[in-house]
Structure formats: C-alpha cells, structure tokens
PDB file of C-alpha atoms in Angstrom:
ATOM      1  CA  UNK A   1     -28.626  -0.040 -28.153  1.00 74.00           C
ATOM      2  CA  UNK A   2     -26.415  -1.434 -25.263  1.00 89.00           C
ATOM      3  CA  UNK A   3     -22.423  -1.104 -26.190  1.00 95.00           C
ATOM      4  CA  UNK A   4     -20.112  -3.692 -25.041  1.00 97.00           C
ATOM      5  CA  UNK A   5     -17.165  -1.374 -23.109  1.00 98.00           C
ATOM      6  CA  UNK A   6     -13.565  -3.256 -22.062  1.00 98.00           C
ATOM      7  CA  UNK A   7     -11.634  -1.044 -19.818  1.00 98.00           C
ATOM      8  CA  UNK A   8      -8.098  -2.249 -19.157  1.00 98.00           C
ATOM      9  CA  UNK A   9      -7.168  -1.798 -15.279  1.00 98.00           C
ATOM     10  CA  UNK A  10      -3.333  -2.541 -13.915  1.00 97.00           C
ATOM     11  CA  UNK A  11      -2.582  -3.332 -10.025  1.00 97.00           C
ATOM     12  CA  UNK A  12       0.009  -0.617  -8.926  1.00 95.00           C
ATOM     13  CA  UNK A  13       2.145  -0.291  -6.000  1.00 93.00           C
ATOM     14  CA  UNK A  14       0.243   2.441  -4.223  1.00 93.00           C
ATOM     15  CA  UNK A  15       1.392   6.177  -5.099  1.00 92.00           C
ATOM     16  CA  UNK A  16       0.962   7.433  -1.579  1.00 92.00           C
ATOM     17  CA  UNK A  17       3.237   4.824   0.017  1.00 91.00           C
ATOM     18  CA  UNK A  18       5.835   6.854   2.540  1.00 91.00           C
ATOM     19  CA  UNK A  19       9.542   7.390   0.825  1.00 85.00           C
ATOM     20  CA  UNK A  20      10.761   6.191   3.755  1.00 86.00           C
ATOM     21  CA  UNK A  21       9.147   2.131   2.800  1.00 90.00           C
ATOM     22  CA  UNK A  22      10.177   2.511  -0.906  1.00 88.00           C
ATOM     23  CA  UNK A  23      12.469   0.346  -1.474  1.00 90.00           C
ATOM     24  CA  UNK A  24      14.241  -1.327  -4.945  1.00 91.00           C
ATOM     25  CA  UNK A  25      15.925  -4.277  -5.230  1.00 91.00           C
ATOM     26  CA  UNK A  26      19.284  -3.408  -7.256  1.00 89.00           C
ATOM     27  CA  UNK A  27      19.793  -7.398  -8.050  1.00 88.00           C
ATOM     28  CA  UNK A  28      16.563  -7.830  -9.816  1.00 86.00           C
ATOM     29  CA  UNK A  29      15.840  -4.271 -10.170  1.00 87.00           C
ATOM     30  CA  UNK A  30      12.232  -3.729  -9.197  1.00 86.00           C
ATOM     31  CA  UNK A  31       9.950  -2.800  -6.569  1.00 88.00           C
ATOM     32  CA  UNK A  32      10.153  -4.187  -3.394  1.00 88.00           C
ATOM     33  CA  UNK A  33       6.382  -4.246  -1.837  1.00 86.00           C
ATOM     34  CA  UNK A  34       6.098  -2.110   1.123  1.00 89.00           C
ATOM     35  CA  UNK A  35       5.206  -4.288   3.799  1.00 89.00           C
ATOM     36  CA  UNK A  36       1.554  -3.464   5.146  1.00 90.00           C
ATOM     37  CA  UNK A  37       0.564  -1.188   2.230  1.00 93.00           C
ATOM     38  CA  UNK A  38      -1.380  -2.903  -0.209  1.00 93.00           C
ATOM     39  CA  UNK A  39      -1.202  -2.188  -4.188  1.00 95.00           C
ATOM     40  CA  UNK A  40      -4.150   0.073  -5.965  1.00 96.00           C
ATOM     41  CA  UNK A  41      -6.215   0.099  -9.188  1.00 97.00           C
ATOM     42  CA  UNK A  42      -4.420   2.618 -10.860  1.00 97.00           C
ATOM     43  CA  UNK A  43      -6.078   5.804 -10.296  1.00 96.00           C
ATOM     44  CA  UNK A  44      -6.140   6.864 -14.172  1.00 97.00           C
ATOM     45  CA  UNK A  45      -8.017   3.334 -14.807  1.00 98.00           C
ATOM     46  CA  UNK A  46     -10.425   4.063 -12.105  1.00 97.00           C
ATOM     47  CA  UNK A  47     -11.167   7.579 -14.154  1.00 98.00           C
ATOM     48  CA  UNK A  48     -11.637   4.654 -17.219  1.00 98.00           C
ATOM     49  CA  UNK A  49     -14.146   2.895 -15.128  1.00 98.00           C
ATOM     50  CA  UNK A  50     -16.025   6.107 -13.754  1.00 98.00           C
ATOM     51  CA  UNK A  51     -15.952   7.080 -17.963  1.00 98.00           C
ATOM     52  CA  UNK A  52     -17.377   3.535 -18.826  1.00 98.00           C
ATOM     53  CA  UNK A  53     -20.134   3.699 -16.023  1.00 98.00           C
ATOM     54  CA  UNK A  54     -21.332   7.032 -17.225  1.00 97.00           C
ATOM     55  CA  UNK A  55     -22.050   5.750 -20.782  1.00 97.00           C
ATOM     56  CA  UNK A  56     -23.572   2.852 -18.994  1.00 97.00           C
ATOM     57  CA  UNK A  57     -26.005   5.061 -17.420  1.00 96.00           C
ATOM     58  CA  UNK A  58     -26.497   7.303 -20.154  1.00 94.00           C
ATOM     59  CA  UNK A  59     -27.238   4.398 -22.733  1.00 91.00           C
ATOM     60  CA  UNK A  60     -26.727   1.473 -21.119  1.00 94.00           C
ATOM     61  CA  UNK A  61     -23.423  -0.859 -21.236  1.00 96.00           C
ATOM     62  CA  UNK A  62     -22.409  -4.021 -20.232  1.00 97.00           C
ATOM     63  CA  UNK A  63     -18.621  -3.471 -19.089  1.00 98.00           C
ATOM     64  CA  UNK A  64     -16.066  -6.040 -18.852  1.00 98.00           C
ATOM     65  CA  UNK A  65     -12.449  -5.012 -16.822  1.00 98.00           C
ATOM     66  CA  UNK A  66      -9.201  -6.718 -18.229  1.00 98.00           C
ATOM     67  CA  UNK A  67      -6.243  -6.956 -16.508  1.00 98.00           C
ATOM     68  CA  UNK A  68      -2.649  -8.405 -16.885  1.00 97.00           C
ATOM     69  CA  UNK A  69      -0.328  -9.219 -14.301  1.00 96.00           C
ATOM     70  CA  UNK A  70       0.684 -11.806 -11.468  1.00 95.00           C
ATOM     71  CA  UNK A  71      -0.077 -12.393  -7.678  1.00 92.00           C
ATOM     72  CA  UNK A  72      -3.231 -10.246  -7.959  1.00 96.00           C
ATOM     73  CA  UNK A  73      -4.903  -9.215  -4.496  1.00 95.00           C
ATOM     74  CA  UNK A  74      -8.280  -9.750  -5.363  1.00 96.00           C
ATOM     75  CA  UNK A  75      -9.952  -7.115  -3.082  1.00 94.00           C
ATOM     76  CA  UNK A  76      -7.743  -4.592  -4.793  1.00 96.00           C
ATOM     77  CA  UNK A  77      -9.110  -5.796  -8.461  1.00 97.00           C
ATOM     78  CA  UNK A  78     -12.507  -6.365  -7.595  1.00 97.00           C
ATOM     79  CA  UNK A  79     -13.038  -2.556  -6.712  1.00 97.00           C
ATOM     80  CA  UNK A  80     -13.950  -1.995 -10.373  1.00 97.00           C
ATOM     81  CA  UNK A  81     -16.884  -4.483 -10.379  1.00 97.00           C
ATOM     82  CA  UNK A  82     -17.958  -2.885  -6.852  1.00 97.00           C
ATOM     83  CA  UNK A  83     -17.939   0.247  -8.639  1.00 97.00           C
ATOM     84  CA  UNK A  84     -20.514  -1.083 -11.108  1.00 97.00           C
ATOM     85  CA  UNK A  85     -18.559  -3.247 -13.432  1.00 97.00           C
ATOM     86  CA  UNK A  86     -19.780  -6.326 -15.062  1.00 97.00           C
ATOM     87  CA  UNK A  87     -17.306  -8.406 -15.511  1.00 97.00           C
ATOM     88  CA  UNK A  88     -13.547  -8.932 -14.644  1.00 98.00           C
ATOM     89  CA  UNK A  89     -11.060 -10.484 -16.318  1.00 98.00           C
ATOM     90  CA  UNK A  90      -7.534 -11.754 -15.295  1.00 98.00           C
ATOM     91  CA  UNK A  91      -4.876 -12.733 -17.010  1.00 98.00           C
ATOM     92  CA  UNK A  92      -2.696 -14.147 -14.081  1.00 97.00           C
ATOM     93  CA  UNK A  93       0.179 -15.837 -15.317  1.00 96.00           C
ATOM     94  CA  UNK A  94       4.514 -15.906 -14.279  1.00 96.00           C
ATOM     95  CA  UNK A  95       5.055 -14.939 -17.373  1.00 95.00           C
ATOM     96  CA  UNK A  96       2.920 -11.696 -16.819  1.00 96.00           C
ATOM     97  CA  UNK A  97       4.525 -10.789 -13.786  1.00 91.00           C
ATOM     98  CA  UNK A  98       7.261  -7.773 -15.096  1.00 89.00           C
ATOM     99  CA  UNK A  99       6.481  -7.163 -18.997  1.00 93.00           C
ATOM    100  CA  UNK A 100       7.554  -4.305 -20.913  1.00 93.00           C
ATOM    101  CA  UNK A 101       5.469  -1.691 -22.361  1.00 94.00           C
ATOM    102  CA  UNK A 102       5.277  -3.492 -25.748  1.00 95.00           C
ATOM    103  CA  UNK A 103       4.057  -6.996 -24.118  1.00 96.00           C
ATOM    104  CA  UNK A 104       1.722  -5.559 -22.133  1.00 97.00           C
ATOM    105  CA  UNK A 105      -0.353  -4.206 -24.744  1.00 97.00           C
ATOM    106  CA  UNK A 106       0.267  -7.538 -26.715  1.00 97.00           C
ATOM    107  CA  UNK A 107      -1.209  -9.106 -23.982  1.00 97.00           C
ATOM    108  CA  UNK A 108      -4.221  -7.392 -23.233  1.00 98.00           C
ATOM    109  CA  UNK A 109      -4.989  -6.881 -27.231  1.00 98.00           C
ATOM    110  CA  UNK A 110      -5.110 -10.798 -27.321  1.00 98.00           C
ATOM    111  CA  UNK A 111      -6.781 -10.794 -24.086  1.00 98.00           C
ATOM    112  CA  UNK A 112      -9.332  -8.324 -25.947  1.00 98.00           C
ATOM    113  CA  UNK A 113      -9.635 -10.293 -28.968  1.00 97.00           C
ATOM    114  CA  UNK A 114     -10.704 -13.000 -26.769  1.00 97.00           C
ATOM    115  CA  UNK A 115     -13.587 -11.332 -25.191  1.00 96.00           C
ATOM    116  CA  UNK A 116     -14.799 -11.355 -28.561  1.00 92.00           C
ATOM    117  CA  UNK A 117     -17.768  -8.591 -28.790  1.00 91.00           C
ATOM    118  CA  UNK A 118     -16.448  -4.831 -28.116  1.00 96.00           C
ATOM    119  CA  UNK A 119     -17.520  -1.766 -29.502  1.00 97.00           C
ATOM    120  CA  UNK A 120     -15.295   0.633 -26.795  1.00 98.00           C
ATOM    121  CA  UNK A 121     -11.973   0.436 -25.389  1.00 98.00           C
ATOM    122  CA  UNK A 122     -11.162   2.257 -22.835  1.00 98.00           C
ATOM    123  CA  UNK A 123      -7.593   3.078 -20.653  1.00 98.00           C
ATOM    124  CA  UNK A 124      -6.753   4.939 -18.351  1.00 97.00           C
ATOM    125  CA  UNK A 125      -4.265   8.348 -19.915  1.00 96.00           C
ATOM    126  CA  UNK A 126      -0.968   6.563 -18.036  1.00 95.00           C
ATOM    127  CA  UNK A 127      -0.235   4.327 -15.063  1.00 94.00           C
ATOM    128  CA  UNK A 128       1.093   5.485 -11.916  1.00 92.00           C
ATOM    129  CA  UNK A 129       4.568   3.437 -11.979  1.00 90.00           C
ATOM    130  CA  UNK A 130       6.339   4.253 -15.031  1.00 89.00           C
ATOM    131  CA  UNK A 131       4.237   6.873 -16.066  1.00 89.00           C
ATOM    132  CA  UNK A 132       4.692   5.703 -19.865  1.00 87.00           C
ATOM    133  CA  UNK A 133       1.577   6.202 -21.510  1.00 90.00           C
ATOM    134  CA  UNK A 134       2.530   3.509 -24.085  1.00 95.00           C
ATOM    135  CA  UNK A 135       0.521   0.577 -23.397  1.00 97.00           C
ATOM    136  CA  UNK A 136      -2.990   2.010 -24.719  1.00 97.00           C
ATOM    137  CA  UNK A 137      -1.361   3.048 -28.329  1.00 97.00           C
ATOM    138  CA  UNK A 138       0.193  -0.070 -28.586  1.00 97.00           C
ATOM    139  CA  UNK A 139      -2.865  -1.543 -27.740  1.00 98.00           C
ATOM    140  CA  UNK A 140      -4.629   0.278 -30.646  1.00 98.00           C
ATOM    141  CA  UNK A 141      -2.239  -0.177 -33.193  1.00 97.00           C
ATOM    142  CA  UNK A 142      -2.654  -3.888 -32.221  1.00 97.00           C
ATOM    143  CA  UNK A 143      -6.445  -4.215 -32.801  1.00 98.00           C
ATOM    144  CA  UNK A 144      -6.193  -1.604 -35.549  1.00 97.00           C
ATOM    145  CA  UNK A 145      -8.718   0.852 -33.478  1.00 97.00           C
ATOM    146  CA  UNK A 146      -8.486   4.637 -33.870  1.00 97.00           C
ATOM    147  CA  UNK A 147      -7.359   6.182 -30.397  1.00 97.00           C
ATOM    148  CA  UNK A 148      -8.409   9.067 -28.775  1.00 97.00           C
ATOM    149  CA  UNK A 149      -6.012  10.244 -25.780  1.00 97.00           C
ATOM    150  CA  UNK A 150      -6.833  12.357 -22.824  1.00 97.00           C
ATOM    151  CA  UNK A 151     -10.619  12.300 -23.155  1.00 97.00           C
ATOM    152  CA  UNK A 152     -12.436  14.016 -20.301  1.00 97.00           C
ATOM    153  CA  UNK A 153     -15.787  13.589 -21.626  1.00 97.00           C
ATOM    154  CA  UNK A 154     -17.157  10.868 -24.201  1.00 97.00           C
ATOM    155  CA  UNK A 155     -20.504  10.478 -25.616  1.00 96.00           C
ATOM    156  CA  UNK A 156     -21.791   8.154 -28.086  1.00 94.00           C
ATOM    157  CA  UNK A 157     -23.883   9.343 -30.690  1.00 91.00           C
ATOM    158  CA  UNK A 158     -24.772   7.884 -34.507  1.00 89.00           C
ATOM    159  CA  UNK A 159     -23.095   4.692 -34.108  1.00 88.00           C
ATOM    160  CA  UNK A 160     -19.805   6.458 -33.031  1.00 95.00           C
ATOM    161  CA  UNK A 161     -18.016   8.650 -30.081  1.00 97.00           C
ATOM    162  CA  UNK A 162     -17.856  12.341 -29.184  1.00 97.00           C
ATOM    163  CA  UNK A 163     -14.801  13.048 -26.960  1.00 98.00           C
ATOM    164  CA  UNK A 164     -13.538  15.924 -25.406  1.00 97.00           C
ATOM    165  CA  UNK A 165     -10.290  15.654 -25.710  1.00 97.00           C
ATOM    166  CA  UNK A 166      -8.160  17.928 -23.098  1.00 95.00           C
ATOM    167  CA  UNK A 167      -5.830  20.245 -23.909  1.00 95.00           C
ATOM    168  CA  UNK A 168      -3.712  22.924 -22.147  1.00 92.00           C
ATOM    169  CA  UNK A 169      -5.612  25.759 -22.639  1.00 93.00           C
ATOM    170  CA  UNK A 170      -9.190  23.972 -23.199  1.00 94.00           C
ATOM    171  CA  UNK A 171     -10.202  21.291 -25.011  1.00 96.00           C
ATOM    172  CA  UNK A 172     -11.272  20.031 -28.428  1.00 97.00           C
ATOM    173  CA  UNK A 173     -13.954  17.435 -29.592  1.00 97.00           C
ATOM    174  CA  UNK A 174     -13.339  14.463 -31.681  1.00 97.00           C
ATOM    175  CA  UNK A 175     -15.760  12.510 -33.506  1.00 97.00           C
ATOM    176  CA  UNK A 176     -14.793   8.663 -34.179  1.00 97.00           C
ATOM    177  CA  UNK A 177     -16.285   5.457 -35.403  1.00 96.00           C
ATOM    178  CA  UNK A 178     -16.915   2.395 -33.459  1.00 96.00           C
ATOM    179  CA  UNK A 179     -15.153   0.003 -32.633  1.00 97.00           C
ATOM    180  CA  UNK A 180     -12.593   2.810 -30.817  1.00 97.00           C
ATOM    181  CA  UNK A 181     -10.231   3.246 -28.002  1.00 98.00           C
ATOM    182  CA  UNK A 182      -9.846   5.970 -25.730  1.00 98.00           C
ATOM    183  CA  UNK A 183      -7.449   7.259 -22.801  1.00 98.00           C
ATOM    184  CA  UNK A 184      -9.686   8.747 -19.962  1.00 98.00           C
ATOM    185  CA  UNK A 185      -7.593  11.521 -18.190  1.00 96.00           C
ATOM    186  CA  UNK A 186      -8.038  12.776 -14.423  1.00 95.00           C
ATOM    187  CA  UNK A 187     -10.200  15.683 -16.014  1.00 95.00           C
ATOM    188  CA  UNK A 188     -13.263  13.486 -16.099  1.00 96.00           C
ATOM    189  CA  UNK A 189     -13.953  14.130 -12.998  1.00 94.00           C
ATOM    190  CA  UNK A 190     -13.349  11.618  -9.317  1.00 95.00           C
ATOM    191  CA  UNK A 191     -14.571   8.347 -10.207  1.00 97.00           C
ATOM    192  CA  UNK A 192     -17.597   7.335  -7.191  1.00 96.00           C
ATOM    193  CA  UNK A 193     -17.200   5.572  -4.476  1.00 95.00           C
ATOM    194  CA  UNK A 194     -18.293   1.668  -3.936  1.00 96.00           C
ATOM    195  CA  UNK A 195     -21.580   1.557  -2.244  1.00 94.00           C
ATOM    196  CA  UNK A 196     -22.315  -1.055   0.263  1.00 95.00           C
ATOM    197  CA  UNK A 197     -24.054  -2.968  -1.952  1.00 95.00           C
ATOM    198  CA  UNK A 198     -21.955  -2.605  -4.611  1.00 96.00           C
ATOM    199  CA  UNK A 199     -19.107  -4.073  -2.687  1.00 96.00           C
ATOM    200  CA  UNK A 200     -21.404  -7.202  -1.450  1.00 96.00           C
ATOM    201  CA  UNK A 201     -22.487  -7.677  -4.878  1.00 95.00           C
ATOM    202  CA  UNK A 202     -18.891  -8.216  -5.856  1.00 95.00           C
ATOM    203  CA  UNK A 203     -17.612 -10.045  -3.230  1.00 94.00           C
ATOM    204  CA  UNK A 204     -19.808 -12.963  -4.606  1.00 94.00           C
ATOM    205  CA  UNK A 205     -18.786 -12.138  -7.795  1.00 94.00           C
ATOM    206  CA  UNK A 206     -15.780 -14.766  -8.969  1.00 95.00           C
ATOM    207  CA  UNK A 207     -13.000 -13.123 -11.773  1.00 97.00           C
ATOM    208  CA  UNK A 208     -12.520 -15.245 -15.078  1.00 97.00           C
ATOM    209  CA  UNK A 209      -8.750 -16.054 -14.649  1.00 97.00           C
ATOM    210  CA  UNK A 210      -7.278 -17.248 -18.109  1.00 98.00           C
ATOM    211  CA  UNK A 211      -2.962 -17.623 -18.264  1.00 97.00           C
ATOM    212  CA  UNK A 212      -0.677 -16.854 -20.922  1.00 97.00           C
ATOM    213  CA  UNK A 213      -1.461 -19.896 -23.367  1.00 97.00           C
ATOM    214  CA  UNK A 214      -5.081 -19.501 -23.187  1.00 97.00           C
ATOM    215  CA  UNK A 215      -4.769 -16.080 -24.760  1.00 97.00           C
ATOM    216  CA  UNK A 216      -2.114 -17.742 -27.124  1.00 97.00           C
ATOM    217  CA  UNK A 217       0.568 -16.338 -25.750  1.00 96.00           C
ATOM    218  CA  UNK A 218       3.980 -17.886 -24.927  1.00 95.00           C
ATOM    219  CA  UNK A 219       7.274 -16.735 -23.055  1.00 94.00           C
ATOM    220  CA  UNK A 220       9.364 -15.746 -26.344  1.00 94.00           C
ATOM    221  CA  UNK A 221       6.134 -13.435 -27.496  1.00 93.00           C
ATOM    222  CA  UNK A 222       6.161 -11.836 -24.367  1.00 95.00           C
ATOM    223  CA  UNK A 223      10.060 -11.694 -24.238  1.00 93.00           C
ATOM    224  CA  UNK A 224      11.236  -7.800 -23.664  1.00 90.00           C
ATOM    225  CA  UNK A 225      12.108  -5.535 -26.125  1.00 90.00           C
ATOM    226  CA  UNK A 226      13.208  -3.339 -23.887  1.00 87.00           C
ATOM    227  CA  UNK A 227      16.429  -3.636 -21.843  1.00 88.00           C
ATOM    228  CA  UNK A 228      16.366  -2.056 -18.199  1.00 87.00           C
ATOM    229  CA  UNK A 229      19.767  -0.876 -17.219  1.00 89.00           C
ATOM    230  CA  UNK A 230      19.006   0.172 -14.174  1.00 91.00           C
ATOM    231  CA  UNK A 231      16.680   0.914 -11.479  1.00 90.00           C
ATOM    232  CA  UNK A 232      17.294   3.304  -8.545  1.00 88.00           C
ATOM    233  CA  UNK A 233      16.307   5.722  -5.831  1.00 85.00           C
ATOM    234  CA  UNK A 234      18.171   8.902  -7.140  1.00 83.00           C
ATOM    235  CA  UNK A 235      19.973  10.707  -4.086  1.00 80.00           C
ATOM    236  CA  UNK A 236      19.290  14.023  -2.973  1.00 75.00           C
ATOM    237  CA  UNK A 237      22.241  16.066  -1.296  1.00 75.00           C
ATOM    238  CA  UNK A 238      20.526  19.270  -0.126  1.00 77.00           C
ATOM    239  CA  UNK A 239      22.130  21.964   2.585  1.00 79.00           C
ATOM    240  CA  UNK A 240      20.347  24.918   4.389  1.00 83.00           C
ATOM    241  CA  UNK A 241      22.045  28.115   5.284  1.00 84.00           C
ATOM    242  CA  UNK A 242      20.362  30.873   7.267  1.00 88.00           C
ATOM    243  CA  UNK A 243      21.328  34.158   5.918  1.00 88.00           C
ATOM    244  CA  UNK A 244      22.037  36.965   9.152  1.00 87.00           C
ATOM    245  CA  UNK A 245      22.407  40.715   9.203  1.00 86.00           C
ATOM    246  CA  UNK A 246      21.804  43.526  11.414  1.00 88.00           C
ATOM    247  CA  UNK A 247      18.595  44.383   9.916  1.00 90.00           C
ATOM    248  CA  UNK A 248      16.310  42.784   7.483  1.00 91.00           C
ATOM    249  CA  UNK A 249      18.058  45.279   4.670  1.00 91.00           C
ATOM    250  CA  UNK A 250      21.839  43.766   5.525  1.00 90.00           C
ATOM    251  CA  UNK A 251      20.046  40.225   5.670  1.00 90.00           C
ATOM    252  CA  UNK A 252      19.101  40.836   1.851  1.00 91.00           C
ATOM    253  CA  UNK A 253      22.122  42.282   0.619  1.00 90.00           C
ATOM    254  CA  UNK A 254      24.162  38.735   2.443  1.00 90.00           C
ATOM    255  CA  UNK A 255      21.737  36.468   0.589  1.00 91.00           C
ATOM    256  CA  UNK A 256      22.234  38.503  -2.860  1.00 92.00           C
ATOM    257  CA  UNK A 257      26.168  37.813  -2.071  1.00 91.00           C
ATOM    258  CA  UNK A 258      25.347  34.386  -1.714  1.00 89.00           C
ATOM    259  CA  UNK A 259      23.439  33.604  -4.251  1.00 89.00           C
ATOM    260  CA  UNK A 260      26.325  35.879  -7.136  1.00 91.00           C
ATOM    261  CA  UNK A 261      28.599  33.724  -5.384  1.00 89.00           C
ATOM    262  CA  UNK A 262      26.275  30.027  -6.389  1.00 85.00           C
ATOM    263  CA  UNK A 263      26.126  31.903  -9.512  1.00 87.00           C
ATOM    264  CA  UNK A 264      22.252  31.963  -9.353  1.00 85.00           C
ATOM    265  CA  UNK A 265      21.993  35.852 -10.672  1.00 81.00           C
TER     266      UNK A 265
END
C-alpha cells in the first residue's frame, strides 16, 4: 500500500559561492546574499528527496516537501517537485525568516501535523549553513516519532522501515515502526537530475503557502532560545618562506632548523 512521505527541504545560501562574495553583516549578524548567486535546496535534503523517490518507485508514495523560511525563490524550491515530488509546501512568513534550531523544528512539526496523513518523515543528515544537525531530532521529539540518523538506504517492509544506517567503518541496519523519521546522509547515493518534463510539469505546479498563524504559530513561540553573540569571517594570517641551500641535503637540514625553531619537532 502507498505511504504518505513528508520530506523537510530548507533554502540555503549556496555552498559553492566564491569567499571572495561572502559577506556578513556585523550589525544584524547574518548573511549577506551574494549578489548574482542564487540560494540552493540544501544538498543533504535533495539526498531526502532522491531517498523518498526511491520508496516511491519501489512501492509507490505520494510525497509532500515542507519547508520553512521567508523570501523563497520559487525556482530554487520547486526543484524537488521537478525531481518527482508531489506536493510542496511553504511556510513563508517574517516571522520565519532567521529562527533558531529549536523553532525551526517547532515549526515544521506543526507544519507536519497539519498535513495530517504521514507514515515517513524524512530530513536531510544536516544543512549546509550551520551544519547543526538539530532540527530533525527536535523535530522527532516533537511528533514523538522514533528517528533514525544517517540512513543511506531505507526499505519498508511489514508495516515498518529497514535502514542502513552509516557508520565509520560500515554500516548497521535498523528496523522501526511506522509512523518514523529518518536523516538521509550523502551515502545514499547523488540524487537524479530534473528531466525536461519533470521541470515543465512543475512549473505549472503552484506551492500551498500557509504563514505562521495558520500553523498556529505566533512570534513569542517562535521567539529564540538561543542567543547569537556573534557572527564573523575568522581571519587567516598565513606567511610563506622558501627554504635555500647548496644542495637539496643543506635545503633539508635549513627547514629542520626552522621548523625546531617554530617548535614543530
């Protein structure tokens, strides 16, 4: 029987944008957008897709992609449903725009609830920004779902899931009940590539957009709990010294000077 699969998808500023465009703003310490490079799916959430469409085509699925956030492009969050997705949902609110760890989950667990009809949650292992890995536990412990991190295989069998959960030095398989949610790591494999059609088909496809109060949420439950300090581009003071001698032997025994006199050996 068909499951119903939510994958939860965040817009990130894109990983591969040049050092030299990164910028922060030290008054309201966050990201300044680099101008001419667009945000990205998170690439761990696209692994989260590719996981969802393979249980799609191995038993059928309808999938439904949640996201929470503010000024969404919408040719950047639409790549899931080109991908193969059913549905996508946004919750597109100012009070979304910079939540902590803790809020986001509350969010998308009420965005969740409001779906209705899961059986499979699935997230992507971390995000690409802060790199926390928080938000899918939270969201867990929130819906009161057993979690499964770093899956890089999942099968449903008897009602339940088989995951292959990776490890250091292999992996190990897990056996859990349904409803469930999961963290899909990079191990899974690349997720595809939009086809043509794919891409048309979503292009006519319009995103449910629902705001903070329609998932029941106001600004004091989405205040932080989490105080940021500070946010900065740490500085790097490097120096480069060529190390000469007569031959390649005195050349060695300089740079073994050197480096007893940095205190390195």
């Amino acid at each position: 029987m068909p499951i119903n699969i939510v994958v939860c998808a965040k817009q990130v500023v894109d990983p591969e944008t040049p050092a030299s465009a990164f910028r922060i703003d030290p008054e309201t310490k966050s990201v300044v957008p680099a101008a001419g490079i667009p945000p990205v799916v998170n690439g761990f959430d696209e692994n989260a897709v590719e996981a969802a469409l393979q249980l799609k085509e191995a038993d059928g699925a309808n999938i439904t992609v949640v996201s929470v956030g503010n000024g969404f492009v919408m040719d950047v969050m639409k790549k899931p449903l080109s991908m193969g997705a059913d549905e996508l949902i946004l919750v597109d609110d100012p009070l979304t725009a910079e939540l902590d760890a803790f809020a986001t989950a509350q969010a998308l667990a009420e965005a969740i609830k409001k779906v209705g009809d899961f059986d499979l949650v699935l997230c992507g292992r971390q995000a690409s920004d802060w790199d926390n890995s928080m938000v899918p536990l939270g969201v867990a412990e929130l819906l009161g779902l057993p979690c499964v991190t770093m899956a890089q295989k999942i099968e449903t069998q008897d009602g339940g899931i088989v995951v292959q959960r990776a490890l250091t030095d292999g992996y190990e398989v897990i056996q859990a009940p349904l409803p469930a949610l999961v963290t899909v790591s990079n191990e899974l494999g690349e997720p595809r590539y939009p086809t043509l059609r794919g891409i048309m088909m979503a292009g006519r496809k319009r995103p449910t957009v629902w705001t903070a109060s329609d998932i029941g949420l106001d600004e004091s439950a989405l205040a932080p709990r989490l105080t940021l300090e500070d946010l900065y581009v740490p500085v790097s003071d490097k120096q480069c010294e060529f190390i000469e001698g007569e031959d390649e032997a005195d050349a060695g025994r300089q740079l073994a000077l050197k480096l007893r006199e940095a205190h390195l050996v």
